[in-house]
Amino acid sequence: RGGGASTPTKDGASNAGDGVTRGPSDGRWSTLALVLVAVVFAALGRLGRHAAGALATLGPSDGADASFRYDDGGRLVTPEELRRHDGIQEPTLWLAILGEVFDVTKGERHYGVGGGYAGFVAQDGTRAFHTGHFDTAEGLTPDVSGLPDSALLALREWADFYARDYARVGRLAPGHYHDERGEPTDARVRFDAAVERARSDKAKAKANDERFPACRARWSQRTGGEVWCDEDAGYPRKELTHVGGKPRVRCACFPDEGFSDARLLYPGCASNARRCVT
């Protein structure tokens, strides 16, 4: 048909004589297409990186016997291999706690270079999870000797958090908690025993708190502090107990007027008083 004549359509496009429909902003559509392509390639690159990290956990560790596997699919990870997974030598980020190795690559914002928890990566810094000293070699150590049972239970709960939220790679061996065959060391046996003691103490404390409820209390700058028990709750005592290897002091209500070294009277407060000044 006619030479170069075109007819505008109701959406602003024009039908050229060659039969091709063109929009009013072919240039903008081209730019958008380029942006979409760039986003797709970036996403594919990131997926490839995570896939590489996942595949890396399937093979045996350098220097470790691949036959030593565990019910959860973990394997033995040598200290040398762990040190390589720092986000620089290897693209993945691994850390160990209690000798258990986890892939924390998906938390790169926190564990990558410059992240707030970058100090934990590529090593077993178990003690620092309690002390917060993750910026020194002395703090970043797997040795937790000297910490109370309650602190060790908290560390066990940290490891449980990683097991829930991140992929487990395997056991660090040889190391502080596992020997070269992945078997528990004496340090791991002592740790597990301390955790069981702490759990038992915690359960007993909970049962005790339910049996002997906490006192009511208030404090003001004008009158100072006061504790009391409702008539059906009993008499206020300063209760001294140990939970997880640490002393605990609280005001509890006991049903009788008795007292002892573990259930102290408040100074100046009679054994049958239901209110005491603190």
XYZ file of C-alpha atoms in Angstrom:
278
model
C 0.000 0.000 0.000
C 0.881 3.681 0.089
C 4.427 4.823 0.600
C 5.179 6.053 4.159
C 1.755 7.064 5.365
C 0.703 5.899 8.834
C -2.567 5.917 10.708
C -2.659 6.686 14.472
C -4.605 4.248 16.665
C -6.589 5.068 19.837
C -3.739 4.020 22.107
C -1.266 6.328 20.426
C 0.428 3.697 18.265
C 0.713 4.182 14.548
C 0.255 1.619 11.795
C 2.968 2.116 9.229
C 2.467 1.148 5.661
C 4.694 -1.893 6.122
C 2.024 -3.504 8.361
C 4.094 -3.347 11.608
C 2.443 -1.890 14.713
C 4.752 0.355 16.713
C 4.219 1.922 20.148
C 4.922 5.527 20.965
C 7.893 4.566 23.171
C 9.877 1.773 21.520
C 13.014 3.218 23.163
C 11.534 2.932 26.637
C 10.445 -0.653 26.036
C 13.983 -1.488 24.911
C 15.429 0.020 28.089
C 12.949 -1.903 30.237
C 13.835 -5.131 28.458
C 17.542 -4.558 29.168
C 16.822 -3.903 32.845
C 14.759 -7.092 33.117
C 17.519 -9.106 31.461
C 20.062 -7.669 33.902
C 17.867 -8.553 36.890
C 17.373 -12.111 35.630
C 21.112 -12.630 35.129
C 21.856 -11.216 38.584
C 19.322 -13.578 40.156
C 20.740 -16.541 38.247
C 24.223 -15.615 39.381
C 23.138 -15.525 43.011
C 21.321 -18.849 42.682
C 24.440 -20.319 41.136
C 26.496 -19.131 44.040
C 24.187 -20.732 46.594
C 24.011 -23.891 44.522
C 27.783 -24.102 44.520
C 27.755 -23.818 48.304
C 25.147 -26.558 48.593
C 27.070 -28.873 46.300
C 30.237 -28.280 48.268
C 28.652 -29.961 51.294
C 27.931 -33.163 49.422
C 31.485 -34.350 48.937
C 33.908 -35.570 51.596
C 36.079 -33.136 53.534
C 39.701 -32.812 52.595
C 41.646 -35.293 54.673
C 38.513 -36.850 56.226
C 37.163 -40.324 55.641
C 33.854 -39.941 53.788
C 32.551 -43.186 55.315
C 32.041 -41.505 58.692
C 28.575 -40.073 58.160
C 25.714 -39.344 60.504
C 21.985 -39.958 60.527
C 21.285 -36.316 59.696
C 23.473 -36.424 56.590
C 26.343 -34.462 58.082
C 29.976 -35.315 57.510
C 33.397 -34.611 58.954
C 34.793 -31.149 58.256
C 38.481 -30.496 58.844
C 39.637 -27.236 60.450
C 41.459 -26.419 57.199
C 38.276 -26.746 55.166
C 36.311 -24.647 57.662
C 38.897 -21.838 57.452
C 38.495 -21.673 53.656
C 34.764 -20.990 53.840
C 35.139 -17.363 54.836
C 33.341 -15.784 51.870
C 36.688 -14.875 50.276
C 38.668 -18.049 49.666
C 35.363 -19.833 49.073
C 32.096 -18.031 48.269
C 30.219 -19.773 51.087
C 30.205 -18.770 54.754
C 30.563 -21.481 57.383
C 30.863 -21.272 61.158
C 31.110 -23.792 63.962
C 29.562 -23.853 67.405
C 30.102 -26.749 69.810
C 31.996 -28.453 66.989
C 28.927 -28.431 64.716
C 29.453 -26.720 61.342
C 26.686 -24.675 59.696
C 26.405 -22.927 56.351
C 25.282 -19.350 57.106
C 25.674 -18.028 53.564
C 22.021 -16.977 53.406
C 22.775 -14.595 56.297
C 25.575 -12.909 54.338
C 24.413 -9.463 55.443
C 25.311 -10.391 59.027
C 28.125 -12.919 58.532
C 29.844 -11.566 55.427
C 32.824 -9.197 55.374
C 31.926 -6.128 57.408
C 28.896 -7.805 58.990
C 28.261 -7.651 62.717
C 28.884 -11.403 63.159
C 31.689 -11.790 60.638
C 34.087 -12.690 63.457
C 32.341 -16.026 63.998
C 32.907 -17.223 60.436
C 35.432 -19.913 59.432
C 36.167 -21.065 62.991
C 34.673 -22.454 66.186
C 34.226 -19.467 68.489
C 31.730 -21.096 70.851
C 32.798 -19.180 73.977
C 32.175 -15.813 72.301
C 28.494 -16.666 71.894
C 28.302 -16.254 75.676
C 30.931 -13.621 76.410
C 30.396 -11.439 73.334
C 34.185 -11.192 72.892
C 34.204 -12.066 69.207
C 36.841 -9.512 68.253
C 39.824 -11.211 69.925
C 41.581 -14.541 69.519
C 41.143 -15.177 73.257
C 37.393 -14.748 72.984
C 36.941 -16.763 69.798
C 37.738 -20.148 71.248
C 35.765 -23.400 71.503
C 36.911 -23.843 75.124
C 34.079 -23.041 77.552
C 35.751 -24.202 80.758
C 34.865 -22.109 83.789
C 31.421 -21.089 82.548
C 28.424 -22.043 84.719
C 26.004 -24.750 83.669
C 23.350 -22.169 82.819
C 25.714 -20.530 80.316
C 26.415 -23.900 78.705
C 22.690 -24.521 78.348
C 22.393 -21.139 76.622
C 25.172 -22.186 74.223
C 23.322 -25.421 73.486
C 20.268 -23.312 72.646
C 22.412 -21.179 70.304
C 23.457 -24.349 68.470
C 19.816 -25.459 68.313
C 18.962 -22.100 66.730
C 21.514 -22.649 63.970
C 20.236 -26.189 63.446
C 16.723 -24.821 62.905
C 17.605 -21.835 60.720
C 20.664 -22.922 58.712
C 21.900 -25.957 56.812
C 24.129 -28.227 58.874
C 27.341 -29.201 57.093
C 28.755 -31.683 59.605
C 31.095 -32.075 62.561
C 34.413 -30.285 62.964
C 37.012 -33.027 63.304
C 39.505 -33.128 64.727
C 38.590 -30.376 67.135
C 37.767 -29.467 70.707
C 34.487 -31.395 70.719
C 35.169 -34.287 68.304
C 38.233 -36.384 67.613
C 39.548 -37.222 64.136
C 36.836 -39.876 63.735
C 34.056 -37.509 64.790
C 33.590 -39.182 68.176
C 32.880 -36.990 71.236
C 35.923 -35.811 73.152
C 36.051 -35.584 76.953
C 35.262 -31.884 76.608
C 32.048 -32.712 74.731
C 31.040 -35.355 77.282
C 31.549 -32.839 80.124
C 29.607 -30.204 78.213
C 26.643 -32.506 77.587
C 26.568 -33.527 81.257
C 26.540 -29.873 82.329
C 23.676 -29.129 79.938
C 21.631 -31.980 81.415
C 22.292 -30.650 84.936
C 21.190 -27.178 83.856
C 18.000 -28.530 82.267
C 17.216 -30.504 85.414
C 17.829 -27.459 87.633
C 15.655 -25.329 85.366
C 12.787 -27.829 85.545
C 13.066 -28.033 89.335
C 13.108 -24.232 89.623
C 9.985 -23.997 87.475
C 8.181 -26.569 89.620
C 9.312 -24.766 92.784
C 8.102 -21.422 91.432
C 4.694 -22.911 90.738
C 4.523 -24.428 94.233
C 5.766 -21.288 96.004
C 4.650 -18.236 93.999
C 6.617 -15.006 93.862
C 5.805 -12.236 96.310
C 4.059 -9.096 95.232
C 6.374 -6.113 95.347
C 6.527 -2.362 94.883
C 9.043 0.411 95.313
C 8.918 4.188 95.433
C 11.517 6.806 96.101
C 9.441 8.172 98.980
C 8.635 4.967 100.875
C 11.262 2.521 99.578
C 10.543 -1.137 98.853
C 7.910 -3.505 100.150
C 7.073 -7.169 99.514
C 3.951 -9.017 100.573
C 1.918 -12.175 100.124
C -1.831 -12.421 99.833
C -3.478 -14.175 102.758
C -4.053 -17.376 100.808
C -0.479 -17.360 99.442
C 1.483 -17.450 102.695
C 4.406 -15.527 104.184
C 7.237 -13.690 102.384
C 10.727 -15.157 102.569
C 13.970 -14.416 100.755
C 14.558 -17.715 98.964
C 18.135 -18.728 98.097
C 18.579 -21.423 95.427
C 20.992 -22.429 92.672
C 19.889 -22.787 89.068
C 22.317 -23.922 86.394
C 25.232 -23.542 88.785
C 24.397 -19.905 89.541
C 22.867 -18.540 92.793
C 19.330 -17.183 92.544
C 17.603 -14.951 95.080
C 13.901 -14.156 94.970
C 11.019 -13.307 97.278
C 8.644 -16.255 97.504
C 5.463 -16.937 99.440
C 5.529 -20.000 101.718
C 2.446 -21.499 103.367
C 3.969 -21.792 106.865
C 5.783 -19.440 109.241
C 8.995 -21.445 109.195
C 12.343 -20.110 107.977
C 15.850 -21.449 107.337
C 19.163 -20.641 105.673
C 17.429 -21.152 102.316
C 14.270 -19.238 103.335
C 15.458 -16.142 105.122
C 13.371 -13.687 107.086
C 13.576 -10.117 105.874
C 15.377 -7.936 108.436
C 12.946 -6.506 110.981
C 10.090 -8.645 109.691
C 8.298 -11.099 111.995
C 7.887 -14.707 110.918
C 4.091 -14.328 110.817
C 4.091 -11.014 108.951
C 2.577 -10.927 105.504
C 4.238 -7.622 104.549
C 7.916 -6.765 104.857
C 9.925 -3.623 104.136
C 12.980 -4.246 101.983
